[in-house]
Coordinates of C-alpha atoms (C1' of nucleotides) in Angstrom, one line a residue:
Chain A
M1163 CA 13.2 0.2 -136.9
A1164 CA 11.5 3.6 -137.0
E1165 CA 12.8 6.1 -139.5
T1166 CA 15.8 8.0 -138.0
L1167 CA 15.8 11.7 -137.6
Q1168 CA 18.6 14.1 -138.3
S1169 CA 19.5 17.5 -137.1
L1170 CA 18.5 20.2 -139.5
R1171 CA 20.8 21.2 -142.3
G1172 CA 23.5 23.5 -141.0
M1173 CA 22.8 22.7 -137.4
V1174 CA 25.6 20.6 -136.0
D1175 CA 26.0 18.7 -132.7
L1176 CA 29.1 19.3 -130.7
L1177 CA 30.0 15.9 -129.4
P1178 CA 31.7 15.2 -126.1
E1179 CA 35.0 14.6 -127.8
Q1180 CA 35.1 18.2 -129.1
I1181 CA 33.9 19.9 -126.0
A1182 CA 37.3 20.3 -124.3
L1183 CA 38.4 22.4 -127.3
W1184 CA 35.4 24.6 -127.0
Q1185 CA 35.6 25.0 -123.3
H1186 CA 39.3 25.9 -123.6
L1187 CA 38.4 28.6 -126.2
E1188 CA 35.7 30.0 -123.9
A1189 CA 38.0 30.0 -120.9
V1190 CA 40.7 31.9 -122.7
A1191 CA 38.2 34.4 -124.0
R1192 CA 36.7 34.9 -120.5
E1193 CA 40.2 35.5 -119.0
Q1194 CA 41.0 37.9 -121.7
F1195 CA 37.9 39.9 -121.1
R1196 CA 38.4 39.8 -117.3
R1197 CA 41.9 41.3 -117.8
A1198 CA 40.5 43.9 -120.1
G1199 CA 37.7 45.0 -117.7
V1200 CA 35.0 43.9 -120.0
R1201 CA 31.7 42.6 -118.6
E1202 CA 29.5 39.9 -120.0
I1203 CA 26.0 40.6 -121.2
R1204 CA 23.5 37.9 -122.3
T1205 CA 20.6 38.7 -124.5
P1206 CA 17.8 36.6 -126.0
L1207 CA 18.4 34.5 -129.0
L1208 CA 15.0 35.6 -130.4
E1209 CA 14.3 39.3 -131.1
A1210 CA 11.7 41.3 -133.0
T1211 CA 12.5 41.2 -136.7
E1212 CA 12.4 44.9 -136.8
L1213 CA 15.5 45.2 -134.6
F1214 CA 17.7 43.6 -137.3
A1215 CA 15.9 45.2 -140.2
R1216 CA 16.6 48.6 -138.7
G1217 CA 19.9 47.9 -137.2
I1218 CA 21.7 45.9 -139.8
G1219 CA 20.0 47.4 -142.9
E1220 CA 17.1 46.2 -145.0
A1221 CA 19.3 46.0 -148.1
T1222 CA 22.0 43.7 -146.7
D1223 CA 22.1 40.0 -147.5
V1224 CA 22.0 39.2 -143.9
V1225 CA 18.6 40.8 -143.5
G1226 CA 17.3 40.4 -147.1
K1227 CA 17.8 36.6 -147.5
E1228 CA 19.5 35.0 -144.5
M1229 CA 17.3 35.5 -141.5
Y1230 CA 15.5 32.8 -139.6
S1231 CA 12.2 34.7 -139.3
F1232 CA 8.7 33.5 -138.5
L1233 CA 5.5 34.7 -136.8
D1234 CA 4.9 33.5 -133.3
R1235 CA 1.5 32.6 -131.8
G1236 CA 0.8 36.2 -131.1
E1237 CA 1.5 37.1 -134.8
R1238 CA 4.6 38.9 -133.8
A1239 CA 7.4 39.0 -136.4
C1240 CA 10.4 37.2 -134.7
T1241 CA 13.9 36.5 -135.8
L1242 CA 16.6 34.2 -134.5
R1243 CA 19.5 36.6 -134.1
P1244 CA 21.9 36.6 -137.1
E1245 CA 24.5 38.6 -135.1
G1246 CA 25.1 40.0 -131.7
T1247 CA 25.6 43.8 -131.9
A1248 CA 22.0 44.8 -132.6
S1249 CA 20.7 42.9 -129.6
V1250 CA 23.4 44.3 -127.3
V1251 CA 22.6 47.8 -128.4
R1252 CA 18.9 47.2 -127.9
A1253 CA 19.5 45.9 -124.3
V1254 CA 21.8 48.8 -123.5
I1255 CA 19.2 51.3 -124.6
Q1256 CA 16.3 49.4 -123.0
H1257 CA 18.0 49.4 -119.6
S1258 CA 19.5 52.8 -119.9
L1259 CA 23.0 51.5 -119.2
L1260 CA 24.6 54.4 -121.0
G1261 CA 23.4 56.6 -118.2
Q1262 CA 26.1 54.9 -116.0
G1263 CA 28.8 55.8 -118.3
P1264 CA 30.6 54.0 -121.2
Q1265 CA 29.9 50.3 -121.4
R1266 CA 32.5 47.7 -122.0
L1267 CA 30.6 44.5 -122.9
W1268 CA 31.2 41.1 -124.4
Y1269 CA 28.7 38.4 -125.4
G1270 CA 28.9 34.9 -126.7
G1271 CA 26.6 32.2 -128.1
P1272 CA 24.8 30.9 -131.1
M1273 CA 23.8 33.0 -134.1
F1274 CA 21.6 31.9 -137.0
R1275 CA 21.8 32.6 -140.7
Y1276 CA 19.9 30.7 -143.4
E1277 CA 22.9 30.1 -145.8
R1278 CA 24.2 27.2 -147.6
P1279 CA 26.6 25.4 -145.3
Q1280 CA 30.3 25.1 -146.3
K1281 CA 33.6 24.9 -144.5
G1282 CA 33.7 27.3 -141.6
R1283 CA 30.1 28.2 -142.1
Q1284 CA 27.0 26.7 -140.5
R1285 CA 23.4 27.9 -140.2
Q1286 CA 23.7 27.9 -136.4
F1287 CA 27.2 29.1 -135.6
H1288 CA 28.8 30.7 -132.6
Q1289 CA 30.3 34.0 -132.0
I1290 CA 32.1 35.8 -129.2
G1291 CA 31.9 39.6 -129.5
L1292 CA 33.1 42.7 -127.9
E1293 CA 31.3 46.1 -127.8
L1294 CA 32.8 49.3 -126.4
L1295 CA 29.9 51.8 -126.2
G1296 CA 30.2 55.5 -125.4
I1297 CA 33.8 55.9 -126.4
G1298 CA 34.6 57.8 -129.6
E1299 CA 38.3 58.1 -129.3
A1300 CA 40.5 56.5 -131.9
R1301 CA 42.2 54.9 -129.0
A1302 CA 39.1 52.8 -128.3
D1303 CA 39.4 51.3 -131.8
V1304 CA 43.0 50.4 -131.1
E1305 CA 42.1 48.9 -127.7
A1306 CA 39.3 46.9 -129.2
I1307 CA 41.6 45.5 -131.9
A1308 CA 44.3 44.8 -129.3
I1309 CA 42.0 42.8 -127.2
A1310 CA 41.0 40.6 -130.2
W1311 CA 44.6 40.2 -131.3
D1312 CA 45.8 39.3 -127.8
L1313 CA 43.0 36.8 -127.5
L1314 CA 44.0 35.0 -130.6
E1315 CA 47.6 35.0 -129.6
A1316 CA 46.7 33.6 -126.2
L1317 CA 45.0 30.8 -128.1
G1318 CA 48.4 30.1 -129.7
L1319 CA 47.3 31.1 -133.2
D1320 CA 49.7 32.8 -135.5
E1321 CA 49.9 33.4 -139.2
L1322 CA 47.0 35.7 -138.8
T1323 CA 46.7 38.9 -140.8
L1324 CA 45.0 42.1 -139.6
E1325 CA 43.5 44.1 -142.4
L1326 CA 42.5 47.6 -141.8
N1327 CA 40.5 50.2 -143.7
T1328 CA 38.4 53.3 -143.0
L1329 CA 34.9 53.8 -144.3
G1330 CA 34.8 57.4 -143.1
T1331 CA 31.5 58.9 -141.9
G1332 CA 28.1 58.1 -143.3
E1333 CA 28.3 61.3 -145.4
D1334 CA 31.7 60.5 -146.7
R1335 CA 30.6 57.1 -147.8
A1336 CA 27.4 58.3 -149.4
R1337 CA 29.3 60.9 -151.4
Y1338 CA 31.9 58.3 -152.5
R1339 CA 29.3 55.7 -153.3
A1340 CA 27.5 58.1 -155.7
E1341 CA 30.8 59.0 -157.4
L1342 CA 31.8 55.3 -157.7
V1343 CA 28.4 54.3 -159.1
R1344 CA 28.7 57.0 -161.8
W1345 CA 32.2 55.7 -162.7
L1346 CA 31.1 52.1 -162.7
E1347 CA 28.1 52.9 -164.9
A1348 CA 30.4 54.5 -167.4
H1349 CA 32.5 51.4 -167.5
L1350 CA 29.7 48.8 -167.3
E1351 CA 30.7 47.0 -170.5
E1352 CA 34.2 46.3 -169.2
L1353 CA 33.1 44.7 -165.9
D1354 CA 32.8 41.0 -165.2
P1355 CA 29.2 39.8 -164.9
D1356 CA 29.2 39.4 -161.2
S1357 CA 30.5 42.9 -160.7
R1358 CA 28.0 44.3 -163.2
N1359 CA 25.2 42.9 -161.0
R1360 CA 26.7 44.6 -157.9
V1361 CA 26.9 48.1 -159.3
H1362 CA 23.5 49.0 -157.9
T1363 CA 23.1 46.4 -155.2
N1364 CA 26.4 46.7 -153.4
P1365 CA 28.8 49.0 -155.4
L1366 CA 31.6 49.1 -152.8
R1367 CA 31.9 45.3 -153.1
V1368 CA 32.9 45.7 -156.7
L1369 CA 36.2 47.0 -155.4
D1370 CA 36.8 43.5 -153.9
S1371 CA 36.1 41.6 -157.1
K1372 CA 38.2 38.5 -157.7
D1373 CA 38.1 39.1 -161.5
A1374 CA 41.6 40.1 -162.8
G1375 CA 40.2 42.2 -165.6
T1376 CA 38.0 44.1 -163.3
Q1377 CA 40.8 44.6 -160.8
A1378 CA 43.0 46.1 -163.6
L1379 CA 40.2 48.4 -164.6
L1380 CA 39.6 49.6 -161.0
A1381 CA 43.1 51.2 -160.9
G1382 CA 41.4 54.1 -162.6
A1383 CA 38.4 54.2 -160.3
P1384 CA 37.8 56.9 -157.7
Q1385 CA 39.3 56.1 -154.3
L1386 CA 37.4 56.0 -151.1
G1387 CA 40.4 57.7 -149.5
D1388 CA 40.0 60.7 -151.7
A1389 CA 36.4 61.2 -150.7
L1390 CA 37.1 61.3 -147.0
S1391 CA 36.9 64.5 -145.0
G1392 CA 40.1 65.8 -143.4
E1393 CA 38.7 64.8 -140.0
S1394 CA 38.2 61.2 -141.1
H1395 CA 41.7 61.1 -142.5
E1396 CA 43.1 62.4 -139.2
R1397 CA 41.1 59.9 -137.2
F1398 CA 42.3 57.0 -139.3
S1399 CA 45.9 58.0 -138.9
R1400 CA 45.5 58.1 -135.1
V1401 CA 44.3 54.5 -135.3
R1402 CA 47.2 53.4 -137.4
Q1403 CA 49.7 55.1 -135.1
G1404 CA 48.1 53.5 -132.1
L1405 CA 48.5 50.0 -133.6
E1406 CA 52.1 50.8 -134.5
A1407 CA 52.8 51.9 -131.0
L1408 CA 51.5 48.5 -129.7
E1409 CA 53.5 46.7 -132.4
I1410 CA 50.4 45.0 -133.8
P1411 CA 51.1 44.4 -137.5
F1412 CA 48.4 45.3 -140.0
R1413 CA 47.9 45.8 -143.7
I1414 CA 45.8 48.6 -145.2
N1415 CA 43.3 47.1 -147.5
P1416 CA 41.3 49.8 -149.3
C1417 CA 38.9 47.2 -150.6
L1418 CA 37.8 46.0 -147.2
V1419 CA 34.2 46.9 -146.9
R1420 CA 32.0 45.5 -144.1
G1421 CA 28.7 44.2 -145.2
L1422 CA 26.5 45.6 -142.5
D1423 CA 25.1 49.1 -142.8
Y1424 CA 26.0 50.3 -139.4
Y1425 CA 29.8 50.5 -139.8
S1426 CA 31.6 53.8 -140.1
H1427 CA 35.3 54.9 -139.9
T1428 CA 37.5 52.0 -138.8
A1429 CA 36.7 48.6 -140.4
F1430 CA 39.0 45.6 -139.8
E1431 CA 39.2 41.9 -140.4
I1432 CA 41.6 39.2 -139.1
T1433 CA 42.0 36.4 -141.5
S1434 CA 43.9 33.1 -141.7
T1435 CA 45.2 31.4 -144.8
H1436 CA 44.4 28.0 -143.3
L1437 CA 40.6 28.1 -143.5
G1438 CA 39.7 27.8 -147.2
A1439 CA 37.1 30.2 -148.6
Q1440 CA 35.8 31.5 -145.3
A1441 CA 39.0 33.0 -144.1
T1442 CA 37.7 35.7 -141.8
V1443 CA 38.2 34.8 -138.1
C1444 CA 37.3 38.1 -136.7
G1445 CA 35.5 41.1 -138.1
G1446 CA 34.5 44.4 -136.7
G1447 CA 34.8 48.2 -136.7
R1448 CA 33.2 51.3 -135.6
Y1449 CA 29.4 52.0 -135.6
D1450 CA 28.8 55.4 -134.4
G1451 CA 25.3 55.8 -135.8
L1452 CA 23.7 52.6 -134.6
V1453 CA 22.7 53.4 -131.0
E1454 CA 20.9 56.5 -132.2
Q1455 CA 19.3 54.7 -135.1
L1456 CA 17.8 52.2 -132.7
G1457 CA 16.3 54.9 -130.6
G1458 CA 19.0 55.6 -128.1
P1459 CA 21.1 58.7 -127.4
A1460 CA 23.8 59.5 -130.0
T1461 CA 26.6 57.3 -128.9
P1462 CA 29.9 56.4 -130.5
A1463 CA 30.8 52.6 -130.4
V1464 CA 33.3 50.1 -131.7
G1465 CA 33.2 46.3 -131.6
W1466 CA 34.0 43.0 -133.2
A1467 CA 32.9 39.4 -133.4
L1468 CA 34.9 36.2 -133.6
G1469 CA 33.6 33.2 -135.4
L1470 CA 34.2 30.2 -133.0
E1471 CA 33.7 27.4 -135.6
R1472 CA 36.6 29.0 -137.5
L1473 CA 38.7 29.2 -134.5
V1474 CA 38.0 25.6 -133.6
L1475 CA 39.1 24.6 -137.1
L1476 CA 42.4 26.4 -136.6
L1477 CA 42.9 25.1 -133.1
A1478 CA 42.2 21.5 -134.2
Q1479 CA 44.8 21.9 -137.0
R1480 CA 47.4 23.0 -134.5
Q1481 CA 46.6 20.5 -131.9
T1482 CA 47.2 23.2 -129.4
I1483 CA 45.4 21.5 -126.6
P1484 CA 44.3 18.0 -125.9
A1485 CA 40.9 17.2 -127.3
N1486 CA 39.7 14.8 -124.6
S1487 CA 38.2 15.3 -121.3
P1488 CA 40.3 14.0 -118.3
P1489 CA 39.8 10.5 -117.0
P1490 CA 38.3 9.9 -113.5
D1491 CA 40.5 9.7 -110.4
L1492 CA 39.0 6.4 -109.3
Y1493 CA 37.0 3.6 -111.0
V1494 CA 34.8 1.5 -108.8
V1495 CA 34.7 -2.2 -109.5
N1496 CA 31.8 -3.8 -107.6
R1497 CA 29.9 -7.0 -107.7
G1498 CA 27.4 -8.7 -105.4
E1499 CA 24.2 -7.5 -103.9
A1500 CA 25.5 -6.0 -100.7
A1501 CA 28.7 -4.8 -102.4
E1502 CA 26.8 -2.9 -105.1
A1503 CA 24.6 -1.1 -102.6
W1504 CA 27.6 -0.1 -100.5
A1505 CA 29.6 0.9 -103.6
L1506 CA 26.9 3.4 -104.7
A1507 CA 27.0 5.0 -101.2
L1508 CA 30.8 5.1 -101.1
T1509 CA 31.0 6.5 -104.6
R1510 CA 28.7 9.4 -103.6
N1511 CA 30.9 10.1 -100.5
W1512 CA 34.1 10.1 -102.5
R1513 CA 32.5 12.5 -104.9
L1514 CA 31.4 14.8 -102.1
A1515 CA 35.0 14.7 -101.0
G1516 CA 36.0 16.1 -104.4
L1517 CA 37.1 13.0 -106.3
A1518 CA 36.1 12.3 -109.8
V1519 CA 34.6 8.8 -109.5
E1520 CA 33.2 6.4 -112.1
L1521 CA 31.0 3.6 -110.8
D1522 CA 30.7 0.4 -112.8
L1523 CA 27.0 -0.3 -113.0
S1524 CA 27.2 -3.4 -115.2
G1525 CA 27.1 -6.0 -112.6
A1526 CA 29.4 -8.0 -114.9
A1527 CA 32.2 -10.3 -113.9
F1528 CA 35.2 -8.8 -112.2
G1529 CA 37.3 -9.4 -115.3
K1530 CA 35.1 -7.3 -117.4
Q1531 CA 35.0 -4.6 -114.9
F1532 CA 38.7 -4.5 -114.7
K1533 CA 39.0 -4.2 -118.4
R1534 CA 36.6 -1.2 -118.4
A1535 CA 38.5 0.3 -115.4
D1536 CA 41.7 0.1 -117.4
R1537 CA 40.1 1.7 -120.5
S1538 CA 38.6 4.5 -118.4
G1539 CA 42.1 5.8 -117.9
A1540 CA 41.6 6.0 -114.2
P1541 CA 44.9 5.6 -112.2
W1542 CA 43.1 3.8 -109.4
A1543 CA 40.4 1.2 -109.0
A1544 CA 38.4 0.6 -105.8
V1545 CA 37.4 -3.1 -105.7
I1546 CA 34.3 -3.9 -103.6
G1547 CA 32.9 -7.4 -103.4
D1548 CA 30.7 -9.0 -100.8
S1549 CA 33.7 -9.9 -98.5
E1550 CA 34.8 -6.3 -98.5
A1551 CA 31.3 -5.1 -97.9
A1552 CA 31.1 -7.5 -94.9
E1553 CA 34.4 -6.3 -93.4
G1554 CA 33.8 -2.6 -94.2
V1555 CA 36.9 -2.3 -96.3
V1556 CA 37.8 -1.5 -99.8
V1557 CA 40.6 -2.9 -102.0
L1558 CA 42.5 -0.1 -103.6
K1559 CA 44.4 -1.1 -106.7
D1560 CA 47.0 0.9 -108.5
L1561 CA 46.2 0.4 -112.2
R1562 CA 49.2 2.2 -113.5
G1563 CA 52.1 1.5 -111.2
E1564 CA 54.7 -1.1 -111.9
A1565 CA 54.4 -3.2 -108.7
G1566 CA 51.3 -1.7 -107.4
E1567 CA 50.0 -4.0 -104.7
D1568 CA 46.4 -4.1 -103.7
R1569 CA 45.8 -2.4 -100.4
R1570 CA 42.8 -3.1 -98.1
L1571 CA 41.7 0.2 -96.6
K1572 CA 38.9 1.9 -94.8
P1573 CA 36.9 3.9 -97.3
E1574 CA 37.8 7.1 -95.5
A1575 CA 41.5 6.6 -96.3
V1576 CA 40.9 6.4 -100.0
A1577 CA 40.9 10.1 -100.7
E1578 CA 44.1 10.5 -98.7
V1579 CA 46.0 7.9 -100.7
L1580 CA 44.8 9.3 -104.0
A1581 CA 46.0 12.7 -102.9
G1582 CA 49.4 11.2 -102.4
R1583 CA 49.3 11.3 -98.7
P1584 CA 49.1 7.6 -97.8
Q1585 CA 47.9 6.8 -94.4
L1586 CA 48.4 3.2 -93.4
Chain B
rG871 C1' 19.6 30.7 -154.7
rC872 C1' 23.6 28.7 -158.4
rG873 C1' 27.8 25.2 -159.6
rG874 C1' 31.4 20.8 -158.7
rG875 C1' 32.5 16.2 -155.8
rC876 C1' 30.7 12.2 -152.8
rG877 C1' 27.2 8.6 -150.2
rU878 C1' 29.1 0.2 -148.7
rC879 C1' 28.3 -2.0 -140.7
rG880 C1' 29.3 3.0 -135.0
rC881 C1' 34.4 4.7 -137.7
rC882 C1' 38.0 3.7 -141.8
rA883 C1' 37.6 0.9 -146.2
rA884 C1' 37.8 -3.3 -150.6
rG885 C1' 34.4 -4.5 -154.2
rU886 C1' 32.7 -1.3 -160.6
rG887 C1' 26.9 -6.7 -163.5
rG888 C1' 27.0 -13.1 -161.7
rU889 C1' 27.1 -18.4 -156.1
rU890 C1' 27.1 -16.7 -148.7
rA891 C1' 29.3 -8.1 -150.0
rA892 C1' 36.7 -8.6 -148.1
rG893 C1' 39.5 -6.5 -144.2
rG894 C1' 40.9 -3.2 -140.1
rC895 C1' 39.4 -0.3 -135.7
rA896 C1' 35.7 0.2 -132.0
rG897 C1' 31.7 -2.5 -129.3
rC898 C1' 29.7 -7.1 -127.1
rG899 C1' 30.3 -12.4 -125.6
rG900 C1' 33.6 -16.5 -124.6
rC901 C1' 38.5 -18.9 -123.4
rU902 C1' 39.3 -16.8 -117.7
rU903 C1' 31.9 -17.6 -112.2
rG904 C1' 37.1 -12.0 -107.6
rU905 C1' 41.4 -9.1 -110.7
rG906 C1' 42.7 -5.4 -116.4
rG907 C1' 46.3 -4.1 -120.4
rC908 C1' 48.4 -9.2 -124.7
rG909 C1' 46.5 -13.4 -127.4
rC910 C1' 42.8 -16.7 -129.6
rC911 C1' 37.5 -17.8 -131.0
rG912 C1' 32.8 -15.9 -132.0
rC913 C1' 28.9 -12.1 -132.6
rU914 C1' 27.0 -7.3 -134.4
rA915 C1' 19.1 -10.1 -136.5
rU916 C1' 20.1 -10.4 -145.4
rA917 C1' 24.6 -3.2 -144.1
rC918 C1' 25.3 -1.1 -150.2
rG919 C1' 21.3 6.8 -148.3
rG920 C1' 15.9 6.3 -150.3
rG921 C1' 12.5 5.3 -154.6
rG922 C1' 11.8 3.7 -159.5
rG923 C1' 13.8 1.6 -164.0
rU924 C1' 17.2 -1.6 -167.4
rU925 C1' 18.7 -6.9 -166.9
rC926 C1' 18.0 -14.0 -166.4
rG927 C1' 20.9 -11.4 -162.6
rA928 C1' 22.8 -4.7 -159.7
rA929 C1' 26.4 -2.1 -154.3
rU930 C1' 28.1 -1.9 -159.4
rC931 C1' 24.3 0.8 -165.5
rC932 C1' 20.1 4.8 -166.1
rC933 C1' 16.4 8.4 -163.9
rC934 C1' 14.5 10.9 -159.7
rU935 C1' 15.0 12.2 -154.7
rC936 C1' 17.4 13.0 -149.9
rG937 C1' 21.8 13.9 -147.4
rC938 C1' 26.9 15.3 -146.8
rU939 C1' 30.9 18.2 -148.7
rC940 C1' 33.7 22.1 -151.4
rG941 C1' 33.1 26.6 -154.0
rC942 C1' 30.1 31.1 -155.8
rC943 C1' 27.1 35.0 -153.5
rC944 C1' 27.6 36.9 -148.6
rC945 C1' 29.7 36.8 -144.0
rA946 C1' 32.2 35.3 -138.2

RNA sequence: GCGGGCGUCGCCAAGUGGUUAAGGCAGCGGCUUGUGGCGCCGCUAUACGGGGGUUCGAAUCCCCUCGCUCGCCCCA
């Protein structure tokens, strides 16, 4: 036997058994977006590396060490998209969509990050995301969050926590960052080693340290809230009031810092306690500077992304929906040269009439075929042997009924019987 | 990139140095050459992730390697 091949690390197959769950998820999301007046956009999986470098930020982990990047045959620097927002913004700019007014868009599909796989994290993973472009109102943040929240509720998920924070404007954050770094440098000796490393690479992250000693120390650190302008404060309170008015529960988390550079003002995460270490199901926020940074007109925007693998883990735990695809309506048992040819034609006609029909192609003994018919889960079997083929009739057998007798019917009558309108 | 755990048939799983490596499920064949669900019998070509070593002898011990998995970092 030849050596077997495997999918690449972190690239998983979704087998037929799991597909019903995924399709359910996608259907619920589509319906949610339809109701919310959000249109779908599809962008390429492959983009110029520069798009992500400029959009997400050179210094972030996503860009610095997690991208699937390579040179194509024309020596162009290409990257498999690690997230959706940058591509959507690029497309919106490229096609001047903002000239038509604000854009309410959603996207879905695979994303790629070169990370060590673990629970709820793959190298190829799937996101569904929302972007509201051209709307700067605090109400847009609230609406975006509400759409995500309602989508998760429509999936039957509860025990979710919405965490909320504000990052202020870029200037607010830069001012605070400098202040925080000064303070951290003064207390360098007291920090845990992990946090010490982050003082210069990602100082805001230190606030989120899991080390108890560091957390205690941080009580005396400068607060992001104090560095915010009055306008930023005002804006954040409008977001909070909006959520309260919609009765969407949330928790203020001053340590919540989004990793990507483009965020400003509202930042939020929806987490579950049933996922292990990778608890974030949905993450998002406002990114008012991104469109301009990518060469478009200054445009406020807010959005989020949902991680589908994590949702699937939660749905599978809850057994919210059946995981199997439905059985066929009719199983065609057939044997004999003339019968087999006729069965193929009949199967096609029944399918054209809208029935889900499985044709037994084994040519095996009737007994075997009935066994398979039974296991297929089909409620009915059509039996076609050479005598039926000669007479132009089909034996219709009720596989599930108590006293279901076999009936000899014209093939045209089969669809009627299955539809519950027997015609004798 | 760094830690921990694990790798026996398609799936679950016994076996921890010694004649032919249990068992269950699934699959296939037969009992039953045109009627299934139950039952019985049999099969899945020497299957212990791969390579090397120790030993009279290894799935069982050692080394290396690959893979999976959980966690760190980071993120959805």
